[in-house]
Amino acid sequence: MTRQRNFALGLAALTLSLAACSQTPAAPAQSSDLVSFTLTAPLSAVRTQGLPLDDQGAPVINTVDVRVYDASGQPVLFNGQNVYQSGGAQQTLTLTRETPKTSVLLPRGTYTFESSGLATGGEFLAYGKTALQDITATPAVNVTLHTLAEEDAATFSSKLPASAAFTRDEFDLRLAVRSPSANNAHHSVPLSDYTVSYDVVNDQGTPDATLGELLVSSKLGARARALGTVDAQNLNVRATVRAWVATGEHTAEQMTFTKTFTLPFSATAMQADFEAPTLTLDAVNAQAGRPTQLRGTASDNASIASVRVYDGARLIGSTDDADATADTEVFPVLFDGSSWTLDYAPDAAGEHDYTVIAADPSGNERRAETTATLTSANLLPVLRPTPGFDGQVNFNVTSGSDTWYLLDLRAMNPNFWFDSHNNWGDGWGYAQRTYHATLHRNADIALPTSVNDDGWHSISYGTQNATNRLYFWHVTGTSTGNVIIEAYN
């Protein structure tokens, strides 16, 4: 059974729509000159709008305060019931997820509407201000919020740890633009709310194309190649970000700040790197059809550019996002600068030849190999919902059942959501508790390694810029019932 979700990712677009009121609230003496509006937050449509989410995929912004200014820029005050009153004590019109709609009366004229998006603790996270609007002639006024960025919370760094740059080395640099802190966390700023440009600069901040070149770039980062000169000390790649930044308790402006990735050249920039990485692969003890983890270590005199894992001739894991496509089951390899791990499920019993290849930015490679004989087990059933509320997958659980699934969400866009909940006739099953589930191999999602879902409510997993969307889902039945999963963009 499909449903329309009625909690918001944020209150990104508020609509002021002209409406006739059947009853006029208490108003000043000139009430005949007032125009009635309904201030509405269309929560049912906000899912596609991009204000920040917390680690569980829930909206961070819960309240929007709207301040109104007349044509001369003076604040408009209200009488406590959203009705204009000269000298009134009410300064803001407040909308929440619980009360997303309110009626407002204003004198005929032109106004600007300034909005502040607030988190549960009152933290100022989003801002928007309209141009002057003639409320008499305009049937609707759209008020847009932009997520704020905090310069100190933004990062620009190499995806894989690096200690030095050699000529022709390439580096995958990742930019993270984040909001001010709310609930002890900084949240990703939507791509639509900032712009960024990149350049290679010298140590004085002057652009210098002799030190390096940019191969590709986007709002999520850039791939840079080191060149260098005999006098060069550092490779510096600068990201120049223009975003909305708070200037007061409820005001913000578009401002520019920079983040610079700096890496020293090894000895001189004209030196070539001929030293291969060091690499280990631990013994494999696995069972076909069950998740297992391959692990080892990797290091290099400069940095590790990639770690790839093969089962025979088939690539099964990689640190390179480009290796994971909708047509290949390539799982992400995690590398922390010294150790690498890969979680995957072998699909056949018998002898498996595993090969790991670590490469540095100069192309030097090291291989490690091992052979393991796997015992047989049932292959993992695959759950593959299609995007949208109509792309649901249903399955039954029974008391004591214990099943691993391969959850294939590669059809989703990078900002997908995943829901699981009971389905017992009316579509939801909030009062029913039939299963316990744990989502594993969650590296691309801002959550712990595993997330529990006790089956008595719907839980969402939000992600940012995930590239490999294959996960292991462990479901144990606590009683008999039907489980429904949804995945949608």
CSV table of C-alpha atoms in Angstrom, one decimal:
chain,number,residue,atom,x,y,z
A,1,MET,CA,0.0,0.0,0.0
A,2,THR,CA,1.5,3.3,-0.9
A,3,ARG,CA,1.4,6.4,1.2
A,4,GLN,CA,2.2,10.1,1.0
A,5,ARG,CA,4.9,10.9,3.6
A,6,ASN,CA,3.8,13.8,5.8
A,7,PHE,CA,7.0,14.7,7.5
A,8,ALA,CA,9.3,17.2,5.8
A,9,LEU,CA,13.0,17.1,4.9
A,10,GLY,CA,12.9,20.8,5.6
A,11,LEU,CA,10.6,23.7,5.1
A,12,ALA,CA,12.4,24.8,1.9
A,13,ALA,CA,9.5,26.6,0.1
A,14,LEU,CA,6.7,28.3,1.9
A,15,THR,CA,3.7,29.5,-0.1
A,16,LEU,CA,1.7,32.6,0.7
A,17,SER,CA,-1.6,32.0,-1.2
A,18,LEU,CA,-4.4,34.6,-1.5
A,19,ALA,CA,-7.5,33.2,0.2
A,20,ALA,CA,-10.9,34.6,1.3
A,21,CYS,CA,-11.6,34.0,5.0
A,22,SER,CA,-15.1,33.1,6.1
A,23,GLN,CA,-14.5,34.8,9.4
A,24,THR,CA,-12.4,37.8,10.0
A,25,PRO,CA,-10.2,37.7,13.2
A,26,ALA,CA,-10.0,40.7,15.5
A,27,ALA,CA,-8.5,43.6,13.5
A,28,PRO,CA,-7.7,47.3,13.7
A,29,ALA,CA,-10.4,49.8,13.0
A,30,GLN,CA,-9.4,49.9,9.3
A,31,SER,CA,-10.1,46.2,8.9
A,32,SER,CA,-11.8,46.8,5.5
A,33,ASP,CA,-8.4,47.7,4.1
A,34,LEU,CA,-6.9,44.4,5.2
A,35,VAL,CA,-6.1,41.6,2.8
A,36,SER,CA,-6.4,38.0,4.1
A,37,PHE,CA,-3.7,35.5,3.2
A,38,THR,CA,-3.0,31.9,4.2
A,39,LEU,CA,0.7,31.2,5.0
A,40,THR,CA,1.3,27.6,4.2
A,41,ALA,CA,4.2,25.2,4.4
A,42,PRO,CA,3.3,22.4,1.9
A,43,LEU,CA,4.8,19.5,3.9
A,44,SER,CA,3.5,16.8,1.6
A,45,ALA,CA,5.7,18.2,-1.2
A,46,VAL,CA,8.8,19.1,0.7
A,47,ARG,CA,10.6,15.7,0.3
A,48,THR,CA,12.3,16.8,-2.9
A,49,GLN,CA,13.5,20.1,-1.4
A,50,GLY,CA,16.9,20.1,0.2
A,51,LEU,CA,17.3,21.4,3.7
A,52,PRO,CA,19.6,19.4,6.0
A,53,LEU,CA,18.8,16.1,7.6
A,54,ASP,CA,20.1,14.5,10.8
A,55,ASP,CA,21.9,11.1,10.8
A,56,GLN,CA,18.6,9.2,10.9
A,57,GLY,CA,17.3,11.1,7.8
A,58,ALA,CA,14.9,13.2,9.8
A,59,PRO,CA,14.5,17.0,9.1
A,60,VAL,CA,16.7,19.2,11.2
A,61,ILE,CA,14.6,22.4,10.7
A,62,ASN,CA,11.4,22.2,12.6
A,63,THR,CA,10.3,25.8,12.8
A,64,VAL,CA,10.2,28.7,10.3
A,65,ASP,CA,9.8,32.3,11.6
A,66,VAL,CA,8.7,34.8,9.0
A,67,ARG,CA,9.2,38.5,9.5
A,68,VAL,CA,7.3,41.0,7.3
A,69,TYR,CA,8.6,44.4,6.2
A,70,ASP,CA,6.7,47.2,4.4
A,71,ALA,CA,7.8,49.1,1.3
A,72,SER,CA,10.0,51.4,3.4
A,73,GLY,CA,11.7,48.5,5.1
A,74,GLN,CA,10.0,49.0,8.4
A,75,PRO,CA,8.9,45.8,10.3
A,76,VAL,CA,5.2,45.0,10.3
A,77,LEU,CA,3.8,44.1,13.7
A,78,PHE,CA,0.8,41.9,14.6
A,79,ASN,CA,-1.7,41.6,17.4
A,80,GLY,CA,-0.8,38.1,18.6
A,81,GLN,CA,-3.4,36.5,16.2
A,82,ASN,CA,-1.5,37.2,12.9
A,83,VAL,CA,-3.5,40.3,12.3
A,84,TYR,CA,-1.7,43.6,11.5
A,85,GLN,CA,-1.6,46.0,14.4
A,86,SER,CA,0.4,49.2,14.6
A,87,GLY,CA,2.7,48.9,17.6
A,88,GLY,CA,1.7,45.3,18.2
A,89,ALA,CA,3.8,42.9,20.2
A,90,GLN,CA,3.9,40.0,17.7
A,91,GLN,CA,7.0,40.3,15.5
A,92,THR,CA,7.0,37.0,13.6
A,93,LEU,CA,4.7,34.6,11.9
A,94,THR,CA,5.6,31.1,13.0
A,95,LEU,CA,5.1,27.8,11.1
A,96,THR,CA,6.0,24.3,12.4
A,97,ARG,CA,5.8,20.8,11.0
A,98,GLU,CA,2.8,20.3,13.4
A,99,THR,CA,1.1,23.6,12.4
A,100,PRO,CA,2.2,24.3,8.8
A,101,LYS,CA,-0.6,26.7,8.0
A,102,THR,CA,-1.8,30.0,9.4
A,103,SER,CA,-4.0,32.9,8.2
A,104,VAL,CA,-2.6,36.4,8.1
A,105,LEU,CA,-4.2,39.9,7.6
A,106,LEU,CA,-2.2,42.8,6.2
A,107,PRO,CA,-3.1,46.2,4.8
A,108,ARG,CA,-3.1,46.5,1.1
A,109,GLY,CA,0.4,47.3,-0.2
A,110,THR,CA,3.8,45.8,-1.0
A,111,TYR,CA,5.9,43.8,1.4
A,112,THR,CA,9.1,41.7,1.7
A,113,PHE,CA,9.0,38.4,3.7
A,114,GLU,CA,12.1,37.3,5.5
A,115,SER,CA,12.3,33.7,6.8
A,116,SER,CA,14.5,32.0,9.3
A,117,GLY,CA,14.7,28.2,9.6
A,118,LEU,CA,15.3,27.0,13.1
A,119,ALA,CA,16.3,23.6,14.5
A,120,THR,CA,14.7,22.1,17.6
A,121,GLY,CA,17.1,23.9,19.9
A,122,GLY,CA,16.5,27.3,18.2
A,123,GLU,CA,19.7,27.1,16.1
A,124,PHE,CA,19.6,29.3,13.0
A,125,LEU,CA,20.2,27.1,10.0
A,126,ALA,CA,18.4,28.5,6.9
A,127,TYR,CA,17.4,31.9,5.6
A,128,GLY,CA,15.4,33.5,2.8
A,129,LYS,CA,14.1,36.9,1.8
A,130,THR,CA,11.7,37.8,-1.0
A,131,ALA,CA,11.8,40.9,-3.2
A,132,LEU,CA,9.0,43.4,-2.7
A,133,GLN,CA,5.6,41.8,-3.4
A,134,ASP,CA,2.3,43.5,-4.1
A,135,ILE,CA,-0.1,41.3,-2.1
A,136,THR,CA,-3.1,42.8,-3.8
A,137,ALA,CA,-1.9,42.0,-7.3
A,138,THR,CA,0.0,38.8,-6.6
A,139,PRO,CA,-2.1,35.7,-6.0
A,140,ALA,CA,0.8,33.8,-4.3
A,141,VAL,CA,4.2,34.7,-2.8
A,142,ASN,CA,6.8,32.0,-2.7
A,143,VAL,CA,9.3,32.3,0.2
A,144,THR,CA,12.5,30.2,-0.4
A,145,LEU,CA,14.9,29.1,2.3
A,146,HIS,CA,18.6,28.5,1.8
A,147,THR,CA,20.7,26.4,4.1
A,148,LEU,CA,23.4,28.4,5.8
A,149,ALA,CA,27.1,27.4,5.6
A,150,GLU,CA,29.7,27.7,8.3
A,151,GLU,CA,33.3,28.3,7.1
A,152,ASP,CA,34.9,26.5,10.0
A,153,ALA,CA,32.8,23.4,9.5
A,154,ALA,CA,33.7,23.1,5.8
A,155,THR,CA,36.5,20.7,4.8
A,156,PHE,CA,38.5,20.1,1.6
A,157,SER,CA,40.8,17.1,1.8
A,158,SER,CA,42.0,14.0,-0.1
A,159,LYS,CA,39.7,11.0,-0.2
A,160,LEU,CA,42.6,8.7,0.7
A,161,PRO,CA,45.3,9.8,3.1
A,162,ALA,CA,48.4,11.3,1.4
A,163,SER,CA,51.8,12.5,2.8
A,164,ALA,CA,53.6,13.8,-0.2
A,165,ALA,CA,53.2,14.6,-3.9
A,166,PHE,CA,55.3,13.4,-6.8
A,167,THR,CA,55.2,14.7,-10.4
A,168,ARG,CA,52.1,13.4,-12.3
A,169,ASP,CA,50.5,12.1,-9.1
A,170,GLU,CA,46.7,12.5,-9.1
A,171,PHE,CA,44.6,13.3,-6.0
A,172,ASP,CA,40.9,12.8,-5.5
A,173,LEU,CA,39.9,15.8,-3.4
A,174,ARG,CA,36.5,16.0,-1.6
A,175,LEU,CA,34.7,19.2,-0.6
A,176,ALA,CA,32.2,19.1,2.3
A,177,VAL,CA,30.2,22.3,2.8
A,178,ARG,CA,28.3,22.1,6.1
A,179,SER,CA,25.8,24.0,8.2
A,180,PRO,CA,26.2,25.6,11.6
A,181,SER,CA,26.0,23.1,14.5
A,182,ALA,CA,22.6,21.8,15.6
A,183,ASN,CA,22.1,19.0,18.0
A,184,ASN,CA,25.9,18.7,18.2
A,185,ALA,CA,26.3,18.0,14.5
A,186,HIS,CA,27.0,19.9,11.3
A,187,HIS,CA,24.8,18.9,8.3
A,188,SER,CA,25.5,18.9,4.6
A,189,VAL,CA,24.5,22.0,2.7
A,190,PRO,CA,22.4,21.2,-0.4
A,191,LEU,CA,24.3,21.6,-3.7
A,192,SER,CA,21.7,24.2,-4.8
A,193,ASP,CA,22.7,26.6,-2.0
A,194,TYR,CA,26.3,27.2,-2.8
A,195,THR,CA,28.7,27.6,-5.8
A,196,VAL,CA,32.4,26.7,-5.9
A,197,SER,CA,35.4,27.2,-8.2
A,198,TYR,CA,38.9,25.6,-7.9
A,199,ASP,CA,42.4,26.7,-8.9
A,200,VAL,CA,46.0,25.6,-8.2
A,201,VAL,CA,47.9,28.3,-6.3
A,202,ASN,CA,51.4,28.9,-4.9
A,203,ASP,CA,52.2,29.3,-1.3
A,204,GLN,CA,51.3,33.0,-1.5
A,205,GLY,CA,47.9,32.3,-2.9
A,206,THR,CA,48.6,33.3,-6.5
A,207,PRO,CA,47.3,31.0,-9.3
A,208,ASP,CA,50.2,29.0,-10.7
A,209,ALA,CA,49.5,26.4,-13.4
A,210,THR,CA,53.0,25.1,-13.3
A,211,LEU,CA,52.4,23.5,-10.0
A,212,GLY,CA,49.4,21.3,-11.0
A,213,GLU,CA,46.3,21.0,-13.1
A,214,LEU,CA,42.7,20.3,-12.5
A,215,LEU,CA,41.3,17.3,-14.4
A,216,VAL,CA,37.7,17.4,-13.3
A,217,SER,CA,35.7,19.3,-10.7
A,218,SER,CA,32.2,19.6,-9.3
A,219,LYS,CA,30.5,21.0,-6.2
A,220,LEU,CA,31.7,17.8,-4.4
A,221,GLY,CA,35.4,18.2,-5.1
A,222,ALA,CA,38.1,18.0,-7.8
A,223,ARG,CA,40.7,15.6,-9.2
A,224,ALA,CA,44.1,17.3,-9.4
A,225,ARG,CA,47.4,16.3,-11.0
A,226,ALA,CA,50.7,17.4,-9.5
A,227,LEU,CA,53.2,19.0,-11.8
A,228,GLY,CA,55.7,21.1,-9.9
A,229,THR,CA,58.9,23.0,-10.5
A,230,VAL,CA,62.4,22.6,-9.1
A,231,ASP,CA,61.7,25.3,-6.5
A,232,ALA,CA,58.2,24.2,-5.6
A,233,GLN,CA,57.6,23.3,-1.9
A,234,ASN,CA,53.8,22.5,-1.9
A,235,LEU,CA,51.0,21.6,-4.1
A,236,ASN,CA,48.0,23.8,-3.2
A,237,VAL,CA,44.6,23.4,-4.6
A,238,ARG,CA,42.1,26.1,-3.5
A,239,ALA,CA,38.3,25.8,-3.4
A,240,THR,CA,36.5,29.2,-3.4
A,241,VAL,CA,33.0,28.7,-2.0
A,242,ARG,CA,30.1,31.2,-2.2
A,243,ALA,CA,27.3,30.3,0.2
A,244,TRP,CA,24.7,31.8,2.5
A,245,VAL,CA,26.4,32.8,5.9
A,246,ALA,CA,24.7,34.1,9.0
A,247,THR,CA,25.3,37.8,9.7
A,248,GLY,CA,23.0,38.1,12.7
A,249,GLU,CA,20.4,36.2,14.8
A,250,HIS,CA,18.0,36.0,11.9
A,251,THR,CA,19.8,37.5,8.9
A,252,ALA,CA,22.2,36.1,6.4
A,253,GLU,CA,24.1,37.1,3.2
A,254,GLN,CA,25.9,35.4,0.4
A,255,MET,CA,29.5,35.4,1.3
A,256,THR,CA,32.7,33.9,-0.1
A,257,PHE,CA,35.3,31.8,1.8
A,258,THR,CA,38.2,29.5,0.7
A,259,LYS,CA,39.5,26.1,1.7
A,260,THR,CA,42.9,25.0,0.5
A,261,PHE,CA,44.3,21.5,0.2
A,262,THR,CA,48.1,21.5,0.7
A,263,LEU,CA,50.5,18.7,0.2
A,264,PRO,CA,54.3,19.0,0.2
A,265,PHE,CA,56.2,17.9,-2.9
A,266,SER,CA,58.5,15.0,-2.1
A,267,ALA,CA,62.1,16.3,-2.1
A,268,THR,CA,61.7,18.4,-5.4
A,269,ALA,CA,58.6,18.4,-7.5
A,270,MET,CA,60.6,17.1,-10.4
A,271,GLN,CA,61.4,13.8,-8.7
A,272,ALA,CA,59.8,10.6,-10.0
A,273,ASP,CA,58.3,8.0,-7.7
A,274,PHE,CA,59.3,4.4,-8.5
A,275,GLU,CA,58.5,2.9,-5.1
A,276,ALA,CA,55.5,0.6,-4.9
A,277,PRO,CA,53.2,0.4,-2.0
A,278,THR,CA,53.4,-2.2,0.7
A,279,LEU,CA,50.4,-4.5,1.0
A,280,THR,CA,49.0,-7.4,3.0
A,281,LEU,CA,45.9,-9.6,2.7
A,282,ASP,CA,44.8,-11.6,5.7
A,283,ALA,CA,43.7,-15.3,5.4
A,284,VAL,CA,40.0,-15.6,4.3
A,285,ASN,CA,37.6,-17.7,6.3
A,286,ALA,CA,34.2,-17.4,4.6
A,287,GLN,CA,31.0,-19.3,3.6
A,288,ALA,CA,29.4,-18.9,0.3
A,289,GLY,CA,26.1,-17.0,0.4
A,290,ARG,CA,27.0,-15.2,3.7
A,291,PRO,CA,28.5,-11.8,4.3
A,292,THR,CA,32.2,-11.9,5.1
A,293,GLN,CA,35.0,-9.3,5.5
A,294,LEU,CA,38.3,-9.3,3.7
A,295,ARG,CA,41.0,-7.2,5.3
A,296,GLY,CA,44.7,-6.2,5.2
A,297,THR,CA,47.1,-3.3,5.4
A,298,ALA,CA,48.5,-0.9,2.8
A,299,SER,CA,51.0,2.0,2.9
A,300,ASP,CA,53.2,4.0,0.6
A,301,ASN,CA,56.0,6.5,0.7
A,302,ALA,CA,53.6,9.1,-0.8
A,303,SER,CA,50.0,8.0,-0.6
A,304,ILE,CA,47.6,5.2,-1.6
A,305,ALA,CA,45.6,6.1,-4.7
A,306,SER,CA,43.4,3.0,-4.8
A,307,VAL,CA,42.8,-0.5,-3.4
A,308,ARG,CA,41.0,-3.1,-5.6
A,309,VAL,CA,40.0,-6.6,-4.6
A,310,TYR,CA,39.4,-9.4,-7.1
A,311,ASP,CA,37.8,-12.8,-6.8
A,312,GLY,CA,39.5,-14.6,-9.6
A,313,ALA,CA,39.1,-12.3,-12.6
A,314,ARG,CA,36.1,-10.5,-11.2
A,315,LEU,CA,36.4,-7.1,-9.4
A,316,ILE,CA,34.5,-7.3,-6.2
A,317,GLY,CA,35.7,-4.3,-4.2
A,318,SER,CA,37.3,-0.9,-4.8
A,319,THR,CA,38.1,2.4,-3.2
A,320,ASP,CA,37.5,4.1,-6.5
A,321,ASP,CA,33.8,5.3,-6.9
A,322,ALA,CA,34.1,5.0,-10.7
A,323,ASP,CA,34.3,1.2,-10.4
A,324,ALA,CA,30.8,1.0,-8.9
A,325,THR,CA,28.1,1.2,-11.5
A,326,ALA,CA,24.5,0.1,-11.8
A,327,ASP,CA,25.6,-2.9,-13.8
A,328,THR,CA,28.4,-4.2,-11.6
A,329,GLU,CA,28.2,-5.6,-8.0
A,330,VAL,CA,31.4,-3.8,-6.7
A,331,PHE,CA,31.4,-3.2,-3.0
A,332,PRO,CA,33.3,-0.3,-1.5
A,333,VAL,CA,36.7,-0.9,0.1
A,334,LEU,CA,37.3,1.3,3.2
A,335,PHE,CA,40.9,2.6,3.7
A,336,ASP,CA,41.9,4.6,6.8
A,337,GLY,CA,45.5,5.3,5.9
A,338,SER,CA,46.9,2.0,7.1
A,339,SER,CA,44.2,-0.7,7.0
A,340,TRP,CA,41.7,-1.7,4.4
A,341,THR,CA,38.5,-3.7,4.7
A,342,LEU,CA,35.9,-5.1,2.2
A,343,ASP,CA,32.5,-6.6,3.2
A,344,TYR,CA,30.9,-8.8,0.5
A,345,ALA,CA,29.1,-12.1,0.0
A,346,PRO,CA,30.7,-14.8,-2.0
A,347,ASP,CA,28.2,-16.3,-4.4
A,348,ALA,CA,29.6,-19.8,-4.9
A,349,ALA,CA,31.3,-22.5,-2.9
A,350,GLY,CA,34.6,-24.1,-3.8
A,351,GLU,CA,38.1,-22.6,-4.3
A,352,HIS,CA,38.4,-18.8,-4.6
A,353,ASP,CA,41.6,-17.0,-5.6
A,354,TYR,CA,41.6,-13.5,-4.0
A,355,THR,CA,43.9,-10.8,-5.3
A,356,VAL,CA,44.4,-7.3,-3.8
A,357,ILE,CA,46.1,-4.6,-5.8
A,358,ALA,CA,47.2,-1.3,-4.2
A,359,ALA,CA,48.4,1.6,-6.3
A,360,ASP,CA,50.0,4.9,-5.6
A,361,PRO,CA,49.3,8.1,-7.5
A,362,SER,CA,52.3,7.5,-9.8
A,363,GLY,CA,50.9,4.2,-10.9
A,364,ASN,CA,53.2,1.9,-8.9
A,365,GLU,CA,51.4,-1.3,-7.9
A,366,ARG,CA,51.7,-4.0,-5.3
A,367,ARG,CA,49.8,-7.3,-5.3
A,368,ALA,CA,48.8,-9.7,-2.5
A,369,GLU,CA,47.1,-13.0,-3.1
A,370,THR,CA,45.5,-15.9,-1.2
A,371,THR,CA,43.4,-18.9,-1.9
A,372,ALA,CA,40.4,-20.0,0.2
A,373,THR,CA,38.0,-23.0,-0.1
A,374,LEU,CA,34.5,-21.9,0.8
A,375,THR,CA,31.8,-24.2,2.1
A,376,SER,CA,28.3,-24.1,0.7
A,377,ALA,CA,25.4,-22.0,2.0
A,378,ASN,CA,22.2,-20.6,0.5
A,379,LEU,CA,22.7,-17.6,-1.7
A,380,LEU,CA,21.5,-14.3,-0.4
A,381,PRO,CA,18.0,-13.4,-1.7
A,382,VAL,CA,18.1,-10.0,-3.4
A,383,LEU,CA,15.7,-7.1,-2.6
A,384,ARG,CA,15.7,-4.7,-5.4
A,385,PRO,CA,12.9,-2.0,-5.1
A,386,THR,CA,12.5,0.5,-7.9
A,387,PRO,CA,12.4,4.2,-7.1
A,388,GLY,CA,9.1,5.7,-5.9
A,389,PHE,CA,6.2,4.6,-3.7
A,390,ASP,CA,5.0,2.1,-6.2
A,391,GLY,CA,8.4,0.3,-6.2
A,392,GLN,CA,7.8,-1.5,-3.0
A,393,VAL,CA,9.0,-5.0,-2.1
A,394,ASN,CA,7.0,-7.2,0.3
A,395,PHE,CA,8.1,-10.4,2.1
A,396,ASN,CA,6.9,-12.5,5.1
A,397,VAL,CA,8.7,-13.1,8.3
A,398,THR,CA,7.9,-15.9,10.8
A,399,SER,CA,8.8,-16.2,14.5
A,400,GLY,CA,12.4,-17.4,14.8
A,401,SER,CA,13.2,-16.8,11.1
A,402,ASP,CA,16.8,-15.5,10.4
A,403,THR,CA,17.6,-14.3,6.9
A,404,TRP,CA,20.3,-12.2,5.3
A,405,TYR,CA,19.4,-10.2,2.2
A,406,LEU,CA,21.4,-8.3,-0.4
A,407,LEU,CA,19.7,-4.9,-0.6
A,408,ASP,CA,20.3,-3.5,-4.1
A,409,LEU,CA,19.6,0.2,-4.3
A,410,ARG,CA,21.7,1.1,-7.2
A,411,ALA,CA,18.7,2.4,-9.2
A,412,MET,CA,18.5,5.3,-6.6
A,413,ASN,CA,20.0,8.7,-7.1
A,414,PRO,CA,22.7,9.8,-4.6
A,415,ASN,CA,20.2,11.2,-2.1
A,416,PHE,CA,17.9,8.2,-1.9
A,417,TRP,CA,15.8,7.2,1.1
A,418,PHE,CA,15.1,3.6,2.4
A,419,ASP,CA,12.1,2.7,4.6
A,420,SER,CA,11.2,-0.6,6.2
A,421,HIS,CA,8.1,-1.2,8.3
A,422,ASN,CA,5.4,-3.7,9.0
A,423,ASN,CA,2.5,-4.0,6.6
A,424,TRP,CA,-0.6,-5.6,8.2
A,425,GLY,CA,-3.6,-4.7,6.0
A,426,ASP,CA,-3.9,-1.0,6.6
A,427,GLY,CA,-0.4,-0.3,5.2
A,428,TRP,CA,1.5,0.6,8.3
A,429,GLY,CA,1.5,-1.6,11.4
A,430,TYR,CA,2.8,0.9,13.9
A,431,ALA,CA,1.4,-1.2,16.8
A,432,GLN,CA,2.8,-4.5,15.4
A,433,ARG,CA,6.3,-5.7,16.1
A,434,THR,CA,7.1,-8.7,13.9
A,435,TYR,CA,10.8,-8.3,13.1
A,436,HIS,CA,14.2,-7.0,14.0
A,437,ALA,CA,16.5,-5.8,11.3
A,438,THR,CA,20.1,-4.6,11.1
A,439,LEU,CA,21.5,-2.7,8.1
A,440,HIS,CA,25.2,-3.6,7.5
A,441,ARG,CA,28.0,-2.2,5.3
A,442,ASN,CA,26.7,1.3,5.7
A,443,ALA,CA,29.9,3.2,4.8
A,444,ASP,CA,28.2,5.6,2.4
A,445,ILE,CA,25.6,6.7,4.9
A,446,ALA,CA,26.2,9.0,7.8
A,447,LEU,CA,25.2,6.3,10.4
A,448,PRO,CA,27.0,3.8,12.6
A,449,THR,CA,28.1,0.5,11.0
A,450,SER,CA,24.8,-1.1,11.8
A,451,VAL,CA,21.3,0.4,12.4
A,452,ASN,CA,18.5,-1.3,14.2
A,453,ASP,CA,14.9,-1.3,13.1
A,454,ASP,CA,12.6,-3.0,15.6
A,455,GLY,CA,9.8,-3.2,13.1
A,456,TRP,CA,7.1,-1.3,15.0
A,457,HIS,CA,7.7,2.0,13.2
A,458,SER,CA,8.9,3.2,9.9
A,459,ILE,CA,12.6,4.2,9.9
A,460,SER,CA,14.4,6.1,7.2
A,461,TYR,CA,18.1,6.1,6.2
A,462,GLY,CA,19.2,9.2,4.5
A,463,THR,CA,22.5,9.5,2.6
A,464,GLN,CA,24.6,12.1,0.8
A,465,ASN,CA,26.4,11.4,-2.5
A,466,ALA,CA,26.6,7.6,-2.0
A,467,THR,CA,28.1,5.9,-5.1
A,468,ASN,CA,27.9,2.2,-4.1
A,469,ARG,CA,24.4,1.3,-2.9
A,470,LEU,CA,24.7,-2.4,-2.1
A,471,TYR,CA,24.0,-3.3,1.5
A,472,PHE,CA,23.5,-6.4,3.7
A,473,TRP,CA,20.3,-6.5,5.6
A,474,HIS,CA,19.9,-9.0,8.5
A,475,VAL,CA,16.2,-9.7,9.4
A,476,THR,CA,15.1,-11.9,12.3
A,477,GLY,CA,11.4,-12.6,12.9
A,478,THR,CA,9.9,-12.0,16.3
A,479,SER,CA,6.4,-13.1,15.2
A,480,THR,CA,4.6,-13.8,11.9
A,481,GLY,CA,3.9,-10.9,9.7
A,482,ASN,CA,4.5,-9.1,6.5
A,483,VAL,CA,7.3,-6.5,6.0
A,484,ILE,CA,7.3,-3.9,3.3
A,485,ILE,CA,10.3,-1.9,2.1
A,486,GLU,CA,10.4,1.3,0.0
A,487,ALA,CA,13.2,3.1,-1.6
A,488,TYR,CA,12.7,6.4,-3.3
A,489,ASN,CA,14.7,9.4,-4.6
